[in-house]
CSV table of C-alpha atoms in Angstrom, one decimal:
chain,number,residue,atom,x,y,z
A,1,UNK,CA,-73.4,-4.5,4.3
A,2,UNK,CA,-70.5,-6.8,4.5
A,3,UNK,CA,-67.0,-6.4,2.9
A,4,UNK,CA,-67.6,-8.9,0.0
A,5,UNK,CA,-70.6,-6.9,-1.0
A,6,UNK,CA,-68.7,-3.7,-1.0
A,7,UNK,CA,-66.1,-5.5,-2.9
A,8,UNK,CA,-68.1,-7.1,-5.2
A,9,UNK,CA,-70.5,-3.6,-6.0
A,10,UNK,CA,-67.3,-2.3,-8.4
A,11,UNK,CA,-66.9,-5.1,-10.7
A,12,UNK,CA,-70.2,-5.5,-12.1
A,13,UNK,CA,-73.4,-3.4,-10.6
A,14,UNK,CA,-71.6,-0.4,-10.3
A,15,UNK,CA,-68.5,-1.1,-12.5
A,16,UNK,CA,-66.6,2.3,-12.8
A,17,UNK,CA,-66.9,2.5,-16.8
A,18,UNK,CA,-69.8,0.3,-17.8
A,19,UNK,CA,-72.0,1.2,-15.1
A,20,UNK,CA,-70.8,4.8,-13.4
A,21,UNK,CA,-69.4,6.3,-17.0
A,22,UNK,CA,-66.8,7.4,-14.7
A,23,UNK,CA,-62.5,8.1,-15.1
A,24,UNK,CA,-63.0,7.8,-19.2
A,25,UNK,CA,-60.4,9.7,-19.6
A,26,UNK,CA,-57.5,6.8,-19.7
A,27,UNK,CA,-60.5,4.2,-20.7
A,28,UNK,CA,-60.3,5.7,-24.3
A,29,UNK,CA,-57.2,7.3,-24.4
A,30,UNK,CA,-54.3,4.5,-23.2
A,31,UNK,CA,-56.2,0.8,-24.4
A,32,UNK,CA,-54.2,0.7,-27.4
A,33,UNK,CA,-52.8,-2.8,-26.3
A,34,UNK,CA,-53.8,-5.2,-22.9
A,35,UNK,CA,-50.3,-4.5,-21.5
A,36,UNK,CA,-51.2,-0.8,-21.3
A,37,UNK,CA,-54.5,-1.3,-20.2
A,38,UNK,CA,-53.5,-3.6,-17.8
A,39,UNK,CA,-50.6,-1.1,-16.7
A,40,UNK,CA,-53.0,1.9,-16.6
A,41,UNK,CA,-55.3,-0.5,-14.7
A,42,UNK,CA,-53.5,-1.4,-11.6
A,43,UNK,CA,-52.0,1.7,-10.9
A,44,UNK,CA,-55.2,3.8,-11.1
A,45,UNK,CA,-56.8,0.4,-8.4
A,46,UNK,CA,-53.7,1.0,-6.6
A,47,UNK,CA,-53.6,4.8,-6.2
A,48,UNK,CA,-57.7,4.2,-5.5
A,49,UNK,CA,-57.1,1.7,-2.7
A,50,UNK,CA,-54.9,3.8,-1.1
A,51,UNK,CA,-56.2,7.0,-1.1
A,52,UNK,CA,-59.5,5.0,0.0
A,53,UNK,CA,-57.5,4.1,2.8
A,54,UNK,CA,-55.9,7.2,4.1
A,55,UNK,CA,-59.5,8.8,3.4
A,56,UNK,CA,-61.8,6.6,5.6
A,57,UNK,CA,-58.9,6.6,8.0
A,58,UNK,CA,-59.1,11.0,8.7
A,59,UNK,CA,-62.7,11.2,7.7
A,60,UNK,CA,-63.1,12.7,11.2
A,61,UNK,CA,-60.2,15.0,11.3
A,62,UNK,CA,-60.8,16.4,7.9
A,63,UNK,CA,-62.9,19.4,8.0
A,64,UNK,CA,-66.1,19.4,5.7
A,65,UNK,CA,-64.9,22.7,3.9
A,66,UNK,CA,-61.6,21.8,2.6
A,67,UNK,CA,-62.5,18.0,2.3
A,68,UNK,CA,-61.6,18.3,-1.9
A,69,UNK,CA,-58.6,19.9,-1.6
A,70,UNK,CA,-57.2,17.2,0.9
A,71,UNK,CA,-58.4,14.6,-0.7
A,72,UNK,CA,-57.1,16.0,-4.1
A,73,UNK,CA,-53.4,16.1,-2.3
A,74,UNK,CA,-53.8,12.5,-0.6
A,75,UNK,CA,-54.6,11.5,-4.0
A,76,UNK,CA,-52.0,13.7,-5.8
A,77,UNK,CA,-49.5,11.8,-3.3
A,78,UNK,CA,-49.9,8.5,-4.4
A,79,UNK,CA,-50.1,9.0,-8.2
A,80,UNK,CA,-46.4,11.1,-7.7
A,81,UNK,CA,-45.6,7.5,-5.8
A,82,UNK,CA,-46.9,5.4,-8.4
A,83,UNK,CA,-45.3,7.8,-11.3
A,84,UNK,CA,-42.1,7.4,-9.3
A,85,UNK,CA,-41.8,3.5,-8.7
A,86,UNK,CA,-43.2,3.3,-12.3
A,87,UNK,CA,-40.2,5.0,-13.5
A,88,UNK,CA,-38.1,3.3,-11.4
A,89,UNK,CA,-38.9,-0.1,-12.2
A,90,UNK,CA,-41.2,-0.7,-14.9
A,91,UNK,CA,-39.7,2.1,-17.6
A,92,UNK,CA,-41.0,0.8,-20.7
A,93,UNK,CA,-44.5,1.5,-19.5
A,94,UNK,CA,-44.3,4.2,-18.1
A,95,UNK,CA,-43.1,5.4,-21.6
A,96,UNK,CA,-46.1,3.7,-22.9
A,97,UNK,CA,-48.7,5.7,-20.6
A,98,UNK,CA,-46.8,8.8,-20.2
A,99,UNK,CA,-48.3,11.8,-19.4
A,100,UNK,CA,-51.8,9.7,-18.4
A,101,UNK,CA,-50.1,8.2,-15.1
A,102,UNK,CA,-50.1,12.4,-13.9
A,103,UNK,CA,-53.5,12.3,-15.2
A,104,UNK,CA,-54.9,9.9,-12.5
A,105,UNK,CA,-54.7,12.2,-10.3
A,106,UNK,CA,-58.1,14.0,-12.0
A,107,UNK,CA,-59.3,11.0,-12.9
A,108,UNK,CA,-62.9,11.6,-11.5
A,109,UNK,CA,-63.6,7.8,-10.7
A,110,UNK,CA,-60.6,8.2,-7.3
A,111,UNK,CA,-62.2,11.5,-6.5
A,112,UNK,CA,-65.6,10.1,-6.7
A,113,UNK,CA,-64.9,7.0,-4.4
A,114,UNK,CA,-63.8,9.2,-1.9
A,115,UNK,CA,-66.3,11.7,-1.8
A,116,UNK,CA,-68.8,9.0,-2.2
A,117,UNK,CA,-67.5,6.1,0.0
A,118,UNK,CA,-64.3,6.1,2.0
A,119,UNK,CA,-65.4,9.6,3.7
A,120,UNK,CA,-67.9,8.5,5.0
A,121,UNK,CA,-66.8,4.4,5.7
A,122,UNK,CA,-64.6,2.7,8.2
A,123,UNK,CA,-61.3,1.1,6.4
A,124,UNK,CA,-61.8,-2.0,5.9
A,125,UNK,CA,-64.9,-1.2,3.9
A,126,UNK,CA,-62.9,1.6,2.2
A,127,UNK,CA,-60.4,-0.6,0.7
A,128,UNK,CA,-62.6,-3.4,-0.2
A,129,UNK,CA,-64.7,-0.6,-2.2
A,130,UNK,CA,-61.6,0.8,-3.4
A,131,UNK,CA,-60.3,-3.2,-4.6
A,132,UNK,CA,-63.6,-3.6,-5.8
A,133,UNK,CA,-63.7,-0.5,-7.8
A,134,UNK,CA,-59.9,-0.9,-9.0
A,135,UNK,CA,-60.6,-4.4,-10.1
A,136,UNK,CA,-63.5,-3.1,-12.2
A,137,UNK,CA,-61.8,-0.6,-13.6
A,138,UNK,CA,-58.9,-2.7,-14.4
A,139,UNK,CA,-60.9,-5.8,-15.9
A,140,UNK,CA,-62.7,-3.7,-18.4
A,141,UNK,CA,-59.3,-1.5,-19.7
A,142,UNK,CA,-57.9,-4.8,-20.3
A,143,UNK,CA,-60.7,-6.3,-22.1
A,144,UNK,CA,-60.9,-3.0,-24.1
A,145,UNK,CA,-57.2,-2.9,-24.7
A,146,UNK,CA,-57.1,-6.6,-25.6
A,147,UNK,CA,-60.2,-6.4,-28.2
A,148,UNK,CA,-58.6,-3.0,-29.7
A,149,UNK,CA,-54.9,-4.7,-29.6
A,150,UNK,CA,-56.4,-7.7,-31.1
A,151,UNK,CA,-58.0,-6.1,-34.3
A,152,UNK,CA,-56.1,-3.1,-34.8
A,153,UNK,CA,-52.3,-4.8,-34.5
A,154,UNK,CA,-53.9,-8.7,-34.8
A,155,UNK,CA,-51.7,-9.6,-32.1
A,156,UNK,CA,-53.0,-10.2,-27.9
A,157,UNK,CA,-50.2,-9.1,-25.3
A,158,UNK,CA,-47.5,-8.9,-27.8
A,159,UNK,CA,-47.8,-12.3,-29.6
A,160,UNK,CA,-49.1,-12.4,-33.1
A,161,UNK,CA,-52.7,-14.0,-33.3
A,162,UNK,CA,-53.5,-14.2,-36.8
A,163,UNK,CA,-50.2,-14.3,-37.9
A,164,UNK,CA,-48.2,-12.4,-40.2
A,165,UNK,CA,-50.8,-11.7,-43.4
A,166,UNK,CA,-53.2,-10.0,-41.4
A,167,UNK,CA,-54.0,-6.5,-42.4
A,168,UNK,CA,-54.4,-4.6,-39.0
A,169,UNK,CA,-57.4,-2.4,-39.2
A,170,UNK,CA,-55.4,0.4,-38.1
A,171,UNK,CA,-59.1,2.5,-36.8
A,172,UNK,CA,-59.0,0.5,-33.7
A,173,UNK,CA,-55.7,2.1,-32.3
A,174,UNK,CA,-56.4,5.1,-33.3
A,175,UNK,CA,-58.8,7.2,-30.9
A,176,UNK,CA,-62.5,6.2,-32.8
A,177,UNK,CA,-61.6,2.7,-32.0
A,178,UNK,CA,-61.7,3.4,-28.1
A,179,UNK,CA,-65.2,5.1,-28.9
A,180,UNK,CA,-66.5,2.5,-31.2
A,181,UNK,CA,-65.1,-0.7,-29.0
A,182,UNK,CA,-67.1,1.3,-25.3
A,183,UNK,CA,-70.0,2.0,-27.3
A,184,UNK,CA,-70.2,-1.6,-28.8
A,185,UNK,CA,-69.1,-3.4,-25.2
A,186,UNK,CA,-71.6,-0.8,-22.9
A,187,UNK,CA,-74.4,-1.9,-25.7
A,188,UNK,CA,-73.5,-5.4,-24.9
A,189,UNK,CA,-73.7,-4.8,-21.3
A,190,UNK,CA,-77.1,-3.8,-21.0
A,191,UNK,CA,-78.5,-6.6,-23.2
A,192,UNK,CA,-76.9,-9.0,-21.0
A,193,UNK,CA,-78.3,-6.7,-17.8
A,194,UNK,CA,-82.1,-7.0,-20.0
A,195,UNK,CA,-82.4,-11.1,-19.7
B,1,UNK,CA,-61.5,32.9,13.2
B,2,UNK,CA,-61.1,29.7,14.9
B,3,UNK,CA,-62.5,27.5,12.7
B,4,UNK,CA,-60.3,29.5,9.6
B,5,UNK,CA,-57.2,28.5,11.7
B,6,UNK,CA,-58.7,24.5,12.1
B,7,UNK,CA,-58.9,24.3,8.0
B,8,UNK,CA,-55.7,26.0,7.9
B,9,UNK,CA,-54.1,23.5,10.3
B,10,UNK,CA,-55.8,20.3,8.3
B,11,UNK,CA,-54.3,21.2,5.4
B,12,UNK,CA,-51.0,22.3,6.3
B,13,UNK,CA,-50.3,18.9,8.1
B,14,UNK,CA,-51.8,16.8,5.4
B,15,UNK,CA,-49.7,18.9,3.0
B,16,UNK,CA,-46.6,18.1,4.8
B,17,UNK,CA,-47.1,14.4,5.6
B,18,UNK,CA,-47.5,14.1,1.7
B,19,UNK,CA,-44.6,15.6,1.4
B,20,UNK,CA,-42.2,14.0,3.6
B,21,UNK,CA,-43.6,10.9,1.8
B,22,UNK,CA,-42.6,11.8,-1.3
B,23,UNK,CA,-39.5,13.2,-0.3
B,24,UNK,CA,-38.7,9.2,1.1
B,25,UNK,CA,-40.0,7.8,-2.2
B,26,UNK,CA,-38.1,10.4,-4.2
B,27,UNK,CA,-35.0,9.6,-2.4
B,28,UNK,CA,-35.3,5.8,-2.8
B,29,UNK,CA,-36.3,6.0,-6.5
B,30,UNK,CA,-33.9,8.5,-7.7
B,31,UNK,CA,-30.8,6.3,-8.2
B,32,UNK,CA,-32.6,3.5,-10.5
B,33,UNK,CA,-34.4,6.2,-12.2
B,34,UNK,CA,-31.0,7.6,-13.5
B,35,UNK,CA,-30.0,4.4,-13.8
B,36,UNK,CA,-32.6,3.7,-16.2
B,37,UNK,CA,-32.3,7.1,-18.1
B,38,UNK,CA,-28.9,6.3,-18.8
B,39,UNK,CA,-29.3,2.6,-19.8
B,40,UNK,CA,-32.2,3.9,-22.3
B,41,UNK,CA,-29.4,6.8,-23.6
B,42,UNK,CA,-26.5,4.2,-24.1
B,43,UNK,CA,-29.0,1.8,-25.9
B,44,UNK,CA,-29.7,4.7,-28.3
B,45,UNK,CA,-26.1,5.7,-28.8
B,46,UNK,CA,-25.3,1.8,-29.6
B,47,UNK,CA,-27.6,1.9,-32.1
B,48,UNK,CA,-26.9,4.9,-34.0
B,49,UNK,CA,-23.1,5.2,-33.6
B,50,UNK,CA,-20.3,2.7,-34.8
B,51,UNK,CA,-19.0,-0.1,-32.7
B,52,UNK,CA,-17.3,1.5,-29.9
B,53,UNK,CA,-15.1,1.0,-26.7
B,54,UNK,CA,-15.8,3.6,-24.9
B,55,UNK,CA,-18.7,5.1,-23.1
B,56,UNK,CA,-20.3,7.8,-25.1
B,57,UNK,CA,-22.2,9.3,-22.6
B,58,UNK,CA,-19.5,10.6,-20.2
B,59,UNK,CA,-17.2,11.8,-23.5
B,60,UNK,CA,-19.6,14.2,-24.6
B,61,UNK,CA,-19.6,18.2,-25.2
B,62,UNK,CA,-22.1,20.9,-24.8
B,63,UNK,CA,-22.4,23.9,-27.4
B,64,UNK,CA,-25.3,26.1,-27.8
B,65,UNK,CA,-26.5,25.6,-30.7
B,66,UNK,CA,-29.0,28.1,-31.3
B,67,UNK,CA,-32.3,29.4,-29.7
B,68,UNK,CA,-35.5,28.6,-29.6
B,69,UNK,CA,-38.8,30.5,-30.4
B,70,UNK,CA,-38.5,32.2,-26.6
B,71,UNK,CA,-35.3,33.5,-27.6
B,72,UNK,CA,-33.6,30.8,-24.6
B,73,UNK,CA,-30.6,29.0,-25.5
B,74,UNK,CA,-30.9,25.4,-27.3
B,75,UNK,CA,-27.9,23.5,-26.1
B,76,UNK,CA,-26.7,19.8,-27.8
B,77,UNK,CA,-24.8,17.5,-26.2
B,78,UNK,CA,-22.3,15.7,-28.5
B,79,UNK,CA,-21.8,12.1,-27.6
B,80,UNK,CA,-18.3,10.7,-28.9
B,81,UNK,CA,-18.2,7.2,-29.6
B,82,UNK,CA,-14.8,5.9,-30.0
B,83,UNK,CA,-12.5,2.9,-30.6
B,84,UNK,CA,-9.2,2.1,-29.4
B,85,UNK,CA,-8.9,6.2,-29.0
B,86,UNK,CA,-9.7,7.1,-32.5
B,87,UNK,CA,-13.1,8.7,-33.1
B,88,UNK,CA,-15.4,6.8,-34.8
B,89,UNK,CA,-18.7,8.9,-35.0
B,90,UNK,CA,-20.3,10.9,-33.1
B,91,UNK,CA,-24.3,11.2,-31.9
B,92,UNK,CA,-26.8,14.1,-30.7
B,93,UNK,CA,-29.7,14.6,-30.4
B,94,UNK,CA,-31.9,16.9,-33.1
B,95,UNK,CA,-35.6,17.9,-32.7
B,96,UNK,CA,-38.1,18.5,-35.7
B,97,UNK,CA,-40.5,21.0,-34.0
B,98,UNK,CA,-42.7,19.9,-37.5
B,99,UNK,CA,-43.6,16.8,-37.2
B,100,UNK,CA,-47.4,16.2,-37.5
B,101,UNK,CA,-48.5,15.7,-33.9
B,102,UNK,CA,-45.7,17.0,-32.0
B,103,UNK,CA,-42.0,17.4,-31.6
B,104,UNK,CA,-40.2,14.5,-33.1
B,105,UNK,CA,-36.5,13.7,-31.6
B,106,UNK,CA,-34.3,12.0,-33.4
B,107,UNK,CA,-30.6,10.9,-32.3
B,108,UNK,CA,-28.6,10.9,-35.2
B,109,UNK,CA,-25.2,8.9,-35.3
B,110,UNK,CA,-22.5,10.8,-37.9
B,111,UNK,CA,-19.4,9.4,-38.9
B,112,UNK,CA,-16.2,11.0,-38.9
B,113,UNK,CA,-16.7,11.0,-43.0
B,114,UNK,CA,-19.8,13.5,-42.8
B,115,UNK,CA,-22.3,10.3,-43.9
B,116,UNK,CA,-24.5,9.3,-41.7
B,117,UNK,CA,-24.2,6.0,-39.6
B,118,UNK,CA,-27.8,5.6,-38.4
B,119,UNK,CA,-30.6,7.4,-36.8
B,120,UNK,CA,-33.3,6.2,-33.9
B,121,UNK,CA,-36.3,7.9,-33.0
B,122,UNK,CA,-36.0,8.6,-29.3
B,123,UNK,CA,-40.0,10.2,-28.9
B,124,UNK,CA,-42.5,10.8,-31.4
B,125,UNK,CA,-46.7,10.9,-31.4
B,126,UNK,CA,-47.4,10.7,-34.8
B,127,UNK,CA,-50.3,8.8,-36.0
B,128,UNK,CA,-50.2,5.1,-35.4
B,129,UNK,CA,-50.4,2.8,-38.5
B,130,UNK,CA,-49.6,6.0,-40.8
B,131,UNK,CA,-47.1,8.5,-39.3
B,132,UNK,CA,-45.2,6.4,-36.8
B,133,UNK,CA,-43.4,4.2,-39.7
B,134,UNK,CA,-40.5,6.3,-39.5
B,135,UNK,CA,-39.9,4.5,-36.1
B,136,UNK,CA,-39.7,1.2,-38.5
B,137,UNK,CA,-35.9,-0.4,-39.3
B,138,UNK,CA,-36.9,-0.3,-43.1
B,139,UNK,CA,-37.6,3.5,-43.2
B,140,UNK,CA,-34.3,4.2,-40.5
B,141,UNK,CA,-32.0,2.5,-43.1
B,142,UNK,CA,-32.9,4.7,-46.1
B,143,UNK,CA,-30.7,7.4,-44.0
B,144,UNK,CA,-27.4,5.0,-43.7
B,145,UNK,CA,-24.4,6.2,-45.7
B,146,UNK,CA,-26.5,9.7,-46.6
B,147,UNK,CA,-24.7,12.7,-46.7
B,148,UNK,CA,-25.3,16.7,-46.7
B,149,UNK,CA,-23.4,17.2,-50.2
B,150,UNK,CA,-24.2,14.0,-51.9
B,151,UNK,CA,-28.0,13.6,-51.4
B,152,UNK,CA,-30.8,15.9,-52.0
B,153,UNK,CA,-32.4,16.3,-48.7
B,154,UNK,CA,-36.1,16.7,-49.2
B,155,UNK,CA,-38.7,13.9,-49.8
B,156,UNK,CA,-39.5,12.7,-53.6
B,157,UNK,CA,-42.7,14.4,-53.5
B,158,UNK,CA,-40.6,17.9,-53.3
B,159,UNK,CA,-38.0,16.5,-55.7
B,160,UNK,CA,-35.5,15.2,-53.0
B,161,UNK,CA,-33.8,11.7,-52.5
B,162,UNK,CA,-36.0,10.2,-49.8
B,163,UNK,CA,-38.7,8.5,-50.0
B,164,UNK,CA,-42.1,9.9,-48.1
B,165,UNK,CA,-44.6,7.6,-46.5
B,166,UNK,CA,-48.0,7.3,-48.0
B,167,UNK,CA,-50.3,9.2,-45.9
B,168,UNK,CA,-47.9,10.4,-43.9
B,169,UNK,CA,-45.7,12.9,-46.1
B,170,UNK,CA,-45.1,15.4,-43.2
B,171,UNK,CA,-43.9,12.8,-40.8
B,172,UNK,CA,-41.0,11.8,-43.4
B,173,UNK,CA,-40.5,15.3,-44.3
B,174,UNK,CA,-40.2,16.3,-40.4
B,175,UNK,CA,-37.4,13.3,-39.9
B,176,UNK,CA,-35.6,14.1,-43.4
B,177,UNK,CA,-35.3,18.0,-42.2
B,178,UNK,CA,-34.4,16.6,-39.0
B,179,UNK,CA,-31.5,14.8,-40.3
B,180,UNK,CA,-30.4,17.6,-42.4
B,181,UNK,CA,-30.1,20.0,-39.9
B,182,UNK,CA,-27.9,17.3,-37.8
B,183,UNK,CA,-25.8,17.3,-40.6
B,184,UNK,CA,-25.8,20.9,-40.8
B,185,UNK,CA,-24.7,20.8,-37.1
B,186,UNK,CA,-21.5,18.5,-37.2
B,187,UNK,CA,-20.4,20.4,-39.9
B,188,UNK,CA,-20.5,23.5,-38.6
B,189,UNK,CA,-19.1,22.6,-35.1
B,190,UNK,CA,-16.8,19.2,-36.1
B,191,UNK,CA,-13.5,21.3,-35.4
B,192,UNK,CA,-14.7,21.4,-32.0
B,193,UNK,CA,-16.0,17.8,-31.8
B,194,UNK,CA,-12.6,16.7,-32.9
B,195,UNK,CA,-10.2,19.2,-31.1
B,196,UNK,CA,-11.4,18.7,-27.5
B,197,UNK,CA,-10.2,14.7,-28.2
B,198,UNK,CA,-8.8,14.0,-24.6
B,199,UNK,CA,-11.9,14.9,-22.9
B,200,UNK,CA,-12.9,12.6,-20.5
């Protein structure tokens, strides 16, 4: 296996969301506009690559028996990293995801990939998996957030698309929305998968 | 017993190297997230109190004000804007524990009059499209120039001066008790807003 494959496996044949069902959590709960999909996005693919990273890199110093726990606290690390830079630098969205950037940390999809992968991988195929993955992850809560953004506040990151007349269908903010717009996009998905 | 002490030893050290991470990102994030706290504070006080020349968030004052259900002390810090020394309104910070998903905080901005300048909502979770319209500038405004003995504070639905928002009538009612009870406040402490004047 080389690391394109392992790279290219997260985006589309086992894409965390449309493919694994995984980390739906923040899929339905923060795409009320691209930015915060987007945001939400890149910091879970960062706080995946990295704990990908440190995983493949003790897989054999980690004993079998309290392999969860450690990886729960190398994850737990990062996210308190990301939470803090976040904070630091980027304060308007961190406002905007709130208590969901402490939530990666139990978002199953991290957990998963190093259970699943970077325990049992050398680095270099641990972080392409873990880019892959992210990238996944991060293309579909921006197309989600976009579509949902798009219909339910008619603008696309921020600038008004259908102008100023347009009566939002307010549904797609609101927590249905995330359902209906999955259900509609993971339909899609498989009749594109059927050709 | 050996291999007890092996696990033990894994996740001890992987417990501390986290930690002295986080300690080193901690340390290097800690100034700008003040810094940013602050900013988002004086951004709220500009907008709620009159134009000022001071810096209303280093003349403030602390009273308790109350207690909360737990029986703990509730304390507010009073934020003094003023403007060549003369007071020109002051801003806190009030909390409606009813709104309808969630505490709603308000800053409210009073003038030394007893009307009220202006109020922002600093955090709220109430339902998008419906509820969160009291975050909009048109809704905000219908509480410029109100005051506790001149105004009827309920919404129109309970016979009061302010109007409720379709669909959302607890929302408005949460921010228009809100309000009130920052009213209340000043009034009840405003000799001590105004006596400690000199504070830096």
């Amino acid at each position: 296996m080389s690391l394109a494959t392992d790279f290219k496996r997260g985006i589309w044949k086992e894409n965390a969301v449309f493919k694994l069902l995984l980390g739906l959590c923040p899929v339905l709960a923060v795409t009320t506009s691209a930015e915060n999909g987007l945001g939400m996005g890149l910091a879970t693919a960062f706080v995946l690559v990295c704990s990908n990273a440190v995983v493949a890199l003790f897989r054999h110093l980690i004993p079998a028996k309290v392999r969860i726990p450690c990886f729960i606290l190398i994850i737990a690390s990062f996210v308190t990293v990301v939470q803090l830079v976040m904070e630091a630098y980027a304060y308007e969205l961190f406002q905007a995801l709130g208590i969901f950037i402490p939530l990666i940390v139990c978002n199953c999809l991290i957990l998963g990939r190093a259970e699943a992968f970077a325990s049992k991988h050398p680095v270099s195929h641990a972080v392409a998996d873990g880019l892959g993955m992210g990238a996944g992850f991060t293309l579909v809560l921006f197309i989600l957030g976009g579509i949902r953004e798009l219909f339910g506040a008619g603008e696309f990151l921020g600038f008004s698309v259908f102008g100023a007349g347009y009566q939002p269908v307010i549904l797609m903010i609101l927590p249905p929305g995330a359902f209906i717009t999955l259900g509609l996009l993971l339909a899609l998905m498989n009749k594109v998968e059927k050709r | 017993m050996k291999e007890f002490a092996r696990l033990l030893i894994a996740l001890t050290l992987i417990a501390a190297i986290s930690g002295g991470i986080l300690a080193a990102v901690e340390s290097v994030t800690r100034e700008p997230i003040a810094e940013q706290r602050r900013l988002q504070m004086l951004r709220a006080l500009s907008a709620v109190l009159p134009a000022f020349d001071n810096s209303p968030d280093s003349d403030t004052l602390t009273i308790t004000t109350g207690s909360d259900r737990q029986g703990r002390e509730v304390e507010t810090v009073f934020y003094r804007g003023r403007n060549e020394e003369q007071l020109v309104g002051t801003a806190f910070r009030v909390v409606a524990p009813d709104g309808y998903s969630g505490n709603i905080a308000v800053m409210v901005g009073i003038r030394p009059d007893h009307r009220v300048h202006a109020i922002e909502i600093l955090t709220h979770a109430e339902t998008p499209g419906l509820g969160d319209k009291i975050n909009e500038p048109w809704y905000k405004a219908l509480f410029v120039d109100k005051a506790l003995d001149r105004n009827d504070w309920r919404v129109k639905k309970d016979g009061g001066d302010f109007d409720q928002l379709t669909g959302a009538t607890i929302s408005a009612r949460a921010v228009v008790g809100a309000v009130r009870t920052g009213l209340e406040l000043y009034r009840e402490h405003e000799d001590k807003i105004i006596a400690q004047g000199d504070n830096p």
